[in-house]
mmCIF file of C-alpha atoms in Angstrom:
data_model
loop_
_atom_site.group_PDB
_atom_site.id
_atom_site.type_symbol
_atom_site.label_atom_id
_atom_site.label_comp_id
_atom_site.label_asym_id
_atom_site.label_seq_id
_atom_site.Cartn_x
_atom_site.Cartn_y
_atom_site.Cartn_z
ATOM 1 C CA UNK A 14 0.020 -0.021 -0.049
ATOM 2 C CA UNK A 15 2.988 2.289 0.406
ATOM 3 C CA UNK A 16 3.512 4.420 -2.628
ATOM 4 C CA UNK A 17 6.878 5.944 -1.640
ATOM 5 C CA UNK A 18 10.318 4.441 -1.904
ATOM 6 C CA UNK A 19 12.866 5.005 0.880
ATOM 7 C CA UNK A 20 16.612 4.788 0.802
ATOM 8 C CA UNK A 21 18.294 2.253 3.102
ATOM 9 C CA UNK A 22 19.580 5.111 5.285
ATOM 10 C CA UNK A 23 16.022 6.463 5.735
ATOM 11 C CA UNK A 24 14.758 2.990 6.616
ATOM 12 C CA UNK A 25 17.516 2.512 9.203
ATOM 13 C CA UNK A 26 16.751 5.930 10.765
ATOM 14 C CA UNK A 27 12.996 5.033 11.070
ATOM 15 C CA UNK A 28 13.688 1.525 12.474
ATOM 16 C CA UNK A 29 16.195 2.689 15.032
ATOM 17 C CA UNK A 30 13.912 5.484 16.153
ATOM 18 C CA UNK A 31 11.044 3.081 16.687
ATOM 19 C CA UNK A 32 13.365 0.791 18.717
ATOM 20 C CA UNK A 33 13.881 3.772 21.023
ATOM 21 C CA UNK A 34 10.119 4.508 21.179
ATOM 22 C CA UNK A 35 10.683 7.784 19.365
ATOM 23 C CA UNK A 36 9.244 7.971 15.848
ATOM 24 C CA UNK A 37 10.244 10.481 13.150
ATOM 25 C CA UNK A 38 7.310 12.713 13.937
ATOM 26 C CA UNK A 39 7.936 12.652 17.679
ATOM 27 C CA UNK A 40 5.201 10.075 18.572
ATOM 28 C CA UNK A 41 5.669 7.021 20.759
ATOM 29 C CA UNK A 42 4.909 3.613 19.289
ATOM 30 C CA UNK A 43 1.329 3.672 20.760
ATOM 31 C CA UNK A 44 0.313 7.140 19.697
ATOM 32 C CA UNK A 45 -2.027 8.180 16.886
ATOM 33 C CA UNK A 46 -1.530 11.228 14.770
ATOM 34 C CA UNK A 47 -3.930 14.247 15.261
ATOM 35 C CA UNK A 48 -7.481 13.547 14.086
ATOM 36 C CA UNK A 49 -10.042 16.022 12.817
ATOM 37 C CA UNK A 50 -13.562 14.644 12.857
ATOM 38 C CA UNK A 51 -16.929 16.070 11.830
ATOM 39 C CA UNK A 52 -20.408 14.616 11.582
ATOM 40 C CA UNK A 53 -23.561 15.553 9.751
ATOM 41 C CA UNK A 54 -21.965 17.137 6.762
ATOM 42 C CA UNK A 55 -23.992 15.714 3.872
ATOM 43 C CA UNK A 56 -27.540 16.945 3.779
ATOM 44 C CA UNK A 57 -29.031 14.137 1.593
ATOM 45 C CA UNK A 58 -27.858 11.274 3.841
ATOM 46 C CA UNK A 59 -29.184 9.698 7.027
ATOM 47 C CA UNK A 60 -25.785 10.131 8.627
ATOM 48 C CA UNK A 61 -22.322 11.215 7.567
ATOM 49 C CA UNK A 62 -18.802 11.833 8.880
ATOM 50 C CA UNK A 63 -15.479 13.179 7.629
ATOM 51 C CA UNK A 64 -12.195 12.191 9.196
ATOM 52 C CA UNK A 65 -8.810 13.695 8.595
ATOM 53 C CA UNK A 66 -5.902 11.686 10.157
ATOM 54 C CA UNK A 67 -2.711 13.639 9.273
ATOM 55 C CA UNK A 68 -2.740 13.312 5.438
ATOM 56 C CA UNK A 69 -5.409 10.606 5.215
ATOM 57 C CA UNK A 70 -8.930 11.906 4.566
ATOM 58 C CA UNK A 71 -12.098 9.731 4.583
ATOM 59 C CA UNK A 72 -15.714 10.710 3.909
ATOM 60 C CA UNK A 73 -18.551 8.379 4.896
ATOM 61 C CA UNK A 74 -22.211 8.756 3.974
ATOM 62 C CA UNK A 75 -25.021 6.489 5.156
ATOM 63 C CA UNK A 76 -28.456 6.072 3.721
ATOM 64 C CA UNK A 77 -31.197 3.940 5.214
ATOM 65 C CA UNK A 78 -33.720 2.213 3.042
ATOM 66 C CA UNK A 79 -36.742 -0.066 3.645
ATOM 67 C CA UNK A 80 -36.203 -3.436 1.915
ATOM 68 C CA UNK A 81 -37.030 -7.043 2.273
ATOM 69 C CA UNK A 82 -34.761 -9.014 4.733
ATOM 70 C CA UNK A 83 -32.529 -11.695 3.451
ATOM 71 C CA UNK A 84 -34.098 -15.171 3.475
ATOM 72 C CA UNK A 85 -31.442 -16.607 5.823
ATOM 73 C CA UNK A 86 -32.067 -13.797 8.295
ATOM 74 C CA UNK A 87 -35.720 -12.908 7.973
ATOM 75 C CA UNK A 88 -35.988 -11.021 11.293
ATOM 76 C CA UNK A 89 -32.868 -8.720 11.060
ATOM 77 C CA UNK A 90 -31.814 -5.583 9.202
ATOM 78 C CA UNK A 91 -28.354 -5.408 7.606
ATOM 79 C CA UNK A 92 -25.435 -3.104 6.747
ATOM 80 C CA UNK A 93 -24.041 -2.968 3.198
ATOM 81 C CA UNK A 94 -20.569 -1.501 2.772
ATOM 82 C CA UNK A 95 -19.206 0.162 -0.361
ATOM 83 C CA UNK A 96 -15.665 1.653 -0.563
ATOM 84 C CA UNK A 97 -14.378 3.862 -3.354
ATOM 85 C CA UNK A 98 -10.772 5.161 -3.706
ATOM 86 C CA UNK A 99 -10.638 8.560 -5.398
ATOM 87 C CA UNK A 100 -8.208 8.812 -8.259
ATOM 88 C CA UNK A 101 -7.042 12.098 -6.686
ATOM 89 C CA UNK A 102 -5.981 10.324 -3.429
ATOM 90 C CA UNK A 103 -2.772 9.021 -4.910
ATOM 91 C CA UNK A 104 -1.464 8.438 -8.450
ATOM 92 C CA UNK A 105 -1.594 4.686 -7.810
ATOM 93 C CA UNK A 106 -5.413 4.864 -7.760
ATOM 94 C CA UNK A 107 -5.712 6.154 -11.318
ATOM 95 C CA UNK A 108 -7.726 3.896 -13.608
ATOM 96 C CA UNK A 109 -8.573 0.681 -11.674
ATOM 97 C CA UNK A 110 -5.607 0.975 -9.341
ATOM 98 C CA UNK A 111 -7.654 1.477 -6.185
ATOM 99 C CA UNK A 112 -10.114 -1.358 -6.694
ATOM 100 C CA UNK A 113 -8.201 -4.078 -4.925
ATOM 101 C CA UNK A 114 -7.601 -1.891 -1.830
ATOM 102 C CA UNK A 115 -11.234 -0.820 -1.813
ATOM 103 C CA UNK A 116 -12.374 -4.432 -1.804
ATOM 104 C CA UNK A 117 -9.970 -5.262 1.015
ATOM 105 C CA UNK A 118 -11.265 -2.439 3.162
ATOM 106 C CA UNK A 119 -14.905 -3.297 2.309
ATOM 107 C CA UNK A 120 -14.433 -7.006 3.118
ATOM 108 C CA UNK A 121 -12.699 -6.287 6.455
ATOM 109 C CA UNK A 122 -15.366 -3.751 7.539
ATOM 110 C CA UNK A 123 -18.089 -6.331 6.620
ATOM 111 C CA UNK A 124 -16.313 -9.000 8.686
ATOM 112 C CA UNK A 125 -15.833 -6.596 11.593
ATOM 113 C CA UNK A 126 -19.606 -5.908 11.785
ATOM 114 C CA UNK A 127 -20.693 -9.453 11.144
ATOM 115 C CA UNK A 128 -20.901 -10.362 14.812
ATOM 116 C CA UNK A 129 -24.397 -10.258 16.288
ATOM 117 C CA UNK A 130 -23.038 -8.546 19.423
ATOM 118 C CA UNK A 131 -21.863 -5.474 17.533
ATOM 119 C CA UNK A 132 -25.289 -3.955 16.525
ATOM 120 C CA UNK A 133 -28.797 -4.863 17.432
ATOM 121 C CA UNK A 134 -29.887 -5.662 13.843
ATOM 122 C CA UNK A 135 -33.102 -7.336 15.053
ATOM 123 C CA UNK A 136 -34.394 -3.886 16.186
ATOM 124 C CA UNK A 137 -34.112 -2.834 12.450
ATOM 125 C CA UNK A 138 -36.693 -5.381 11.358
ATOM 126 C CA UNK A 139 -40.237 -3.957 11.084
ATOM 127 C CA UNK A 140 -42.097 -6.968 9.602
ATOM 128 C CA UNK A 141 -40.277 -10.321 9.698
ATOM 129 C CA UNK A 142 -39.590 -11.687 6.216
ATOM 130 C CA UNK A 143 -41.150 -8.575 4.683
ATOM 131 C CA UNK A 144 -39.579 -5.292 5.763
ATOM 132 C CA UNK A 145 -36.414 -4.129 7.452
ATOM 133 C CA UNK A 146 -34.043 -1.214 7.501
ATOM 134 C CA UNK A 147 -30.935 -1.556 5.352
ATOM 135 C CA UNK A 148 -27.958 0.751 6.006
ATOM 136 C CA UNK A 149 -25.913 1.543 2.866
ATOM 137 C CA UNK A 150 -22.538 2.679 4.107
ATOM 138 C CA UNK A 151 -20.516 4.500 1.417
ATOM 139 C CA UNK A 152 -16.860 5.092 2.212
ATOM 140 C CA UNK A 153 -14.889 7.446 -0.014
ATOM 141 C CA UNK A 154 -11.065 7.692 0.348
ATOM 142 C CA UNK A 155 -10.145 11.303 -0.559
ATOM 143 C CA UNK A 156 -6.549 11.398 0.354
ATOM 144 C CA UNK A 157 -3.915 8.671 1.163
ATOM 145 C CA UNK A 158 -1.544 9.362 3.997
ATOM 146 C CA UNK A 159 -1.266 5.922 5.614
ATOM 147 C CA UNK A 160 -3.262 3.784 8.017
ATOM 148 C CA UNK A 161 -6.390 3.600 5.819
ATOM 149 C CA UNK A 162 -8.233 0.769 7.539
ATOM 150 C CA UNK A 163 -8.183 2.400 10.957
ATOM 151 C CA UNK A 164 -9.307 5.749 9.522
ATOM 152 C CA UNK A 165 -12.113 4.123 7.586
ATOM 153 C CA UNK A 166 -13.394 2.266 10.695
ATOM 154 C CA UNK A 167 -13.338 5.444 12.804
ATOM 155 C CA UNK A 168 -15.229 7.420 10.149
ATOM 156 C CA UNK A 169 -17.797 4.628 9.776
ATOM 157 C CA UNK A 170 -18.436 4.476 13.572
ATOM 158 C CA UNK A 171 -18.840 8.299 13.723
ATOM 159 C CA UNK A 172 -21.271 8.198 10.738
ATOM 160 C CA UNK A 173 -23.317 5.438 12.353
ATOM 161 C CA UNK A 174 -23.489 7.483 15.533
ATOM 162 C CA UNK A 175 -24.831 10.426 13.481
ATOM 163 C CA UNK A 176 -27.398 8.268 11.590
ATOM 164 C CA UNK A 177 -31.076 9.107 12.139
ATOM 165 C CA UNK A 178 -33.788 6.540 11.277
ATOM 166 C CA UNK A 179 -37.364 7.795 10.715
ATOM 167 C CA UNK A 180 -39.923 6.364 13.059
ATOM 168 C CA UNK A 181 -42.441 4.110 11.386
ATOM 169 C CA UNK A 182 -45.975 3.221 12.410
ATOM 170 C CA UNK A 183 -47.402 -0.033 11.210
ATOM 171 C CA UNK A 184 -51.082 -0.918 10.800
ATOM 172 C CA UNK A 185 -52.113 -4.368 9.596
ATOM 173 C CA UNK A 186 -55.543 -5.121 8.256
ATOM 174 C CA UNK A 187 -56.164 -8.571 7.002
ATOM 175 C CA UNK A 188 -53.261 -9.482 4.852
ATOM 176 C CA UNK A 189 -52.230 -5.890 3.930
ATOM 177 C CA UNK A 190 -49.576 -4.020 5.875
ATOM 178 C CA UNK A 191 -49.761 -0.264 5.845
ATOM 179 C CA UNK A 192 -46.671 1.810 6.734
ATOM 180 C CA UNK A 193 -46.503 5.418 7.747
ATOM 181 C CA UNK A 194 -42.927 6.773 7.664
ATOM 182 C CA UNK A 195 -42.554 9.969 9.621
ATOM 183 C CA UNK A 196 -41.200 12.995 7.608
ATOM 184 C CA UNK A 197 -40.580 14.938 10.847
ATOM 185 C CA UNK A 198 -36.759 15.395 11.111
ATOM 186 C CA UNK A 199 -37.094 15.208 14.941
ATOM 187 C CA UNK A 200 -39.242 12.069 14.936
ATOM 188 C CA UNK A 201 -36.342 9.701 14.575
ATOM 189 C CA UNK A 202 -34.465 6.964 16.370
ATOM 190 C CA UNK A 203 -30.769 6.172 16.694
ATOM 191 C CA UNK A 204 -28.829 2.941 16.882
ATOM 192 C CA UNK A 205 -26.545 2.052 19.780
ATOM 193 C CA UNK A 206 -22.944 2.133 18.515
ATOM 194 C CA UNK A 207 -21.263 1.608 21.864
ATOM 195 C CA UNK A 208 -20.330 -1.954 20.950
ATOM 196 C CA UNK A 209 -19.249 -1.279 17.356
ATOM 197 C CA UNK A 210 -15.530 -1.838 16.682
ATOM 198 C CA UNK A 211 -12.613 0.354 15.575
ATOM 199 C CA UNK A 212 -9.870 -1.275 13.504
ATOM 200 C CA UNK A 213 -6.412 -1.175 15.076
ATOM 201 C CA UNK A 214 -3.471 -1.833 12.655
ATOM 202 C CA UNK A 215 -0.265 -2.898 14.354
ATOM 203 C CA UNK A 216 2.692 -2.660 11.989
ATOM 204 C CA UNK A 217 5.824 -4.746 12.788
ATOM 205 C CA UNK A 218 8.882 -2.642 12.087
ATOM 206 C CA UNK A 219 12.180 -4.145 13.153
ATOM 207 C CA UNK A 220 11.639 -5.838 16.469
ATOM 208 C CA UNK A 221 8.828 -3.488 17.590
ATOM 209 C CA UNK A 222 5.320 -2.732 16.511
ATOM 210 C CA UNK A 223 3.499 0.614 16.073
ATOM 211 C CA UNK A 224 0.002 1.910 15.595
ATOM 212 C CA UNK A 225 -1.153 4.459 13.009
ATOM 213 C CA UNK A 226 1.922 3.943 10.722
ATOM 214 C CA UNK A 227 2.677 6.824 8.363
ATOM 215 C CA UNK A 228 3.428 6.122 4.712
ATOM 216 C CA UNK A 229 7.129 6.128 5.357
ATOM 217 C CA UNK A 230 6.704 3.635 8.218
ATOM 218 C CA UNK A 231 4.455 1.445 6.057
ATOM 219 C CA UNK A 232 7.314 1.334 3.549
ATOM 220 C CA UNK A 233 9.491 -0.182 6.343
ATOM 221 C CA UNK A 234 6.854 -2.746 7.469
ATOM 222 C CA UNK A 235 6.942 -6.379 6.239
ATOM 223 C CA UNK A 236 4.060 -7.615 8.345
ATOM 224 C CA UNK A 237 1.061 -6.158 10.177
ATOM 225 C CA UNK A 238 -1.840 -7.379 12.305
ATOM 226 C CA UNK A 239 -5.216 -5.758 11.845
ATOM 227 C CA UNK A 240 -7.770 -6.161 14.615
ATOM 228 C CA UNK A 241 -11.368 -4.963 14.953
ATOM 229 C CA UNK A 242 -11.701 -4.136 18.692
ATOM 230 C CA UNK A 243 -14.770 -3.044 20.654
ATOM 231 C CA UNK A 244 -14.904 -0.828 23.742
ATOM 232 C CA UNK A 245 -15.041 -3.960 25.869
ATOM 233 C CA UNK A 246 -11.844 -5.265 24.329
ATOM 234 C CA UNK A 247 -13.590 -7.994 22.273
ATOM 235 C CA UNK A 248 -12.007 -8.776 18.840
ATOM 236 C CA UNK A 249 -14.653 -9.166 16.165
ATOM 237 C CA UNK A 250 -12.211 -9.718 13.257
ATOM 238 C CA UNK A 251 -8.461 -10.134 12.782
ATOM 239 C CA UNK A 252 -6.119 -10.648 9.859
ATOM 240 C CA UNK A 253 -2.383 -10.766 9.258
ATOM 241 C CA UNK A 254 -0.963 -9.090 6.098
ATOM 242 C CA UNK A 255 2.400 -8.688 4.512
ATOM 243 C CA UNK A 256 5.209 -10.975 3.300
ATOM 244 C CA UNK A 257 6.986 -11.103 6.654
ATOM 245 C CA UNK A 258 6.378 -13.604 9.401
ATOM 246 C CA UNK A 259 5.299 -13.015 13.017
ATOM 247 C CA UNK A 260 6.424 -15.349 15.808
ATOM 248 C CA UNK A 261 3.772 -16.386 18.377
ATOM 249 C CA UNK A 262 5.255 -14.147 21.112
ATOM 250 C CA UNK A 263 5.026 -11.151 18.745
ATOM 251 C CA UNK A 264 1.438 -11.968 17.894
ATOM 252 C CA UNK A 265 0.525 -12.221 21.598
ATOM 253 C CA UNK A 266 2.184 -8.832 22.360
ATOM 254 C CA UNK A 267 0.505 -7.148 19.341
ATOM 255 C CA UNK A 268 -2.904 -8.533 20.313
ATOM 256 C CA UNK A 269 -2.534 -7.205 23.872
ATOM 257 C CA UNK A 270 -1.438 -3.834 22.627
ATOM 258 C CA UNK A 271 -4.307 -3.805 20.001
ATOM 259 C CA UNK A 272 -6.961 -4.586 22.634
ATOM 260 C CA UNK A 273 -5.701 -1.897 25.046
ATOM 261 C CA UNK A 274 -5.362 0.784 22.311
ATOM 262 C CA UNK A 275 -8.676 -0.204 20.802
ATOM 263 C CA UNK A 276 -10.519 0.187 24.084
ATOM 264 C CA UNK A 277 -9.018 3.610 24.666
ATOM 265 C CA UNK A 278 -9.760 4.722 21.114
ATOM 266 C CA UNK A 279 -13.399 3.643 21.296
ATOM 267 C CA UNK A 280 -13.878 5.356 24.564
ATOM 268 C CA UNK A 281 -12.326 8.650 23.471
ATOM 269 C CA UNK A 282 -14.162 8.629 20.135
ATOM 270 C CA UNK A 283 -17.682 8.148 21.710
ATOM 271 C CA UNK A 284 -16.810 10.794 24.271
ATOM 272 C CA UNK A 285 -15.940 13.332 21.569
ATOM 273 C CA UNK A 286 -18.989 12.377 19.414
ATOM 274 C CA UNK A 287 -21.298 12.985 22.390
ATOM 275 C CA UNK A 288 -19.547 16.170 23.200
ATOM 276 C CA UNK A 289 -19.905 17.419 19.612
ATOM 277 C CA UNK A 290 -23.608 16.507 19.464
ATOM 278 C CA UNK A 291 -24.289 18.388 22.675
ATOM 279 C CA UNK A 292 -22.933 21.596 21.184
ATOM 280 C CA UNK A 293 -25.462 21.410 18.330
ATOM 281 C CA UNK A 294 -25.375 24.401 16.057
ATOM 282 C CA UNK A 295 -22.741 26.012 18.142
ATOM 283 C CA UNK A 296 -20.082 23.559 17.214
ATOM 284 C CA UNK A 297 -17.223 24.722 15.061
ATOM 285 C CA UNK A 298 -17.374 23.379 11.500
ATOM 286 C CA UNK A 299 -14.518 23.283 9.025
ATOM 287 C CA UNK A 300 -15.952 20.916 6.359
ATOM 288 C CA UNK A 301 -16.079 21.693 2.693
ATOM 289 C CA UNK A 302 -19.639 20.413 2.204
ATOM 290 C CA UNK A 303 -21.425 23.139 4.175
#
């Protein structure tokens, strides 16, 4: 995924700095870069969020639609993820260059949210086997500056927190079901995102591992472990990537770090989202879609 080439001297400098717990931008191995997060930016969606993590920028829009449940899960709603990599994000994405990465992110997000403990999807079913809410989650990668999976998961969780579902009244006479979908913007319900995961990517560089790797650090990484972690420390999905190997002790250390950092990230994210919502119209906005 790294689109930059480093000299051997640059790689040695980065690896030695990480071994001393001092990265090239001054962070420790467990620190994220500065984040800028906004919600409710896109007017024609049910929920939206924009995340800027250093030079990585992600935009997420969610639309909720009434559809028929899947036959294998007749009493639950569902989430459908779609990921698109803008050709302007990096020259590598021109043409069809970003399709493989978009598919990887989409599949891992889908896997991360596949656990029944993550969201109460049964509450999204209105009429079993006939009608349920479907969340179409569109993720757009606007700029590529490293650590794309983590950034996408944070933006998705923020957009889900912001999503408003119209209240529906149902009346059933004989075999006909009549629905009345409220058009009042305040007559809505929200979903509980307290158990939804954030993806934590731990990149093995030298003999140490770091979170939120920059593009330069990704160029030095031969193996990484990606974990979807909830606020309770539960892991809903995990995958190892890269050509390098990881010994069992390294995997154990990385999992412990991932759980700890994931819990802290989830807690701080929800705290900030609730704080932003309480400000209402008084909150500061810097988005380009206003």
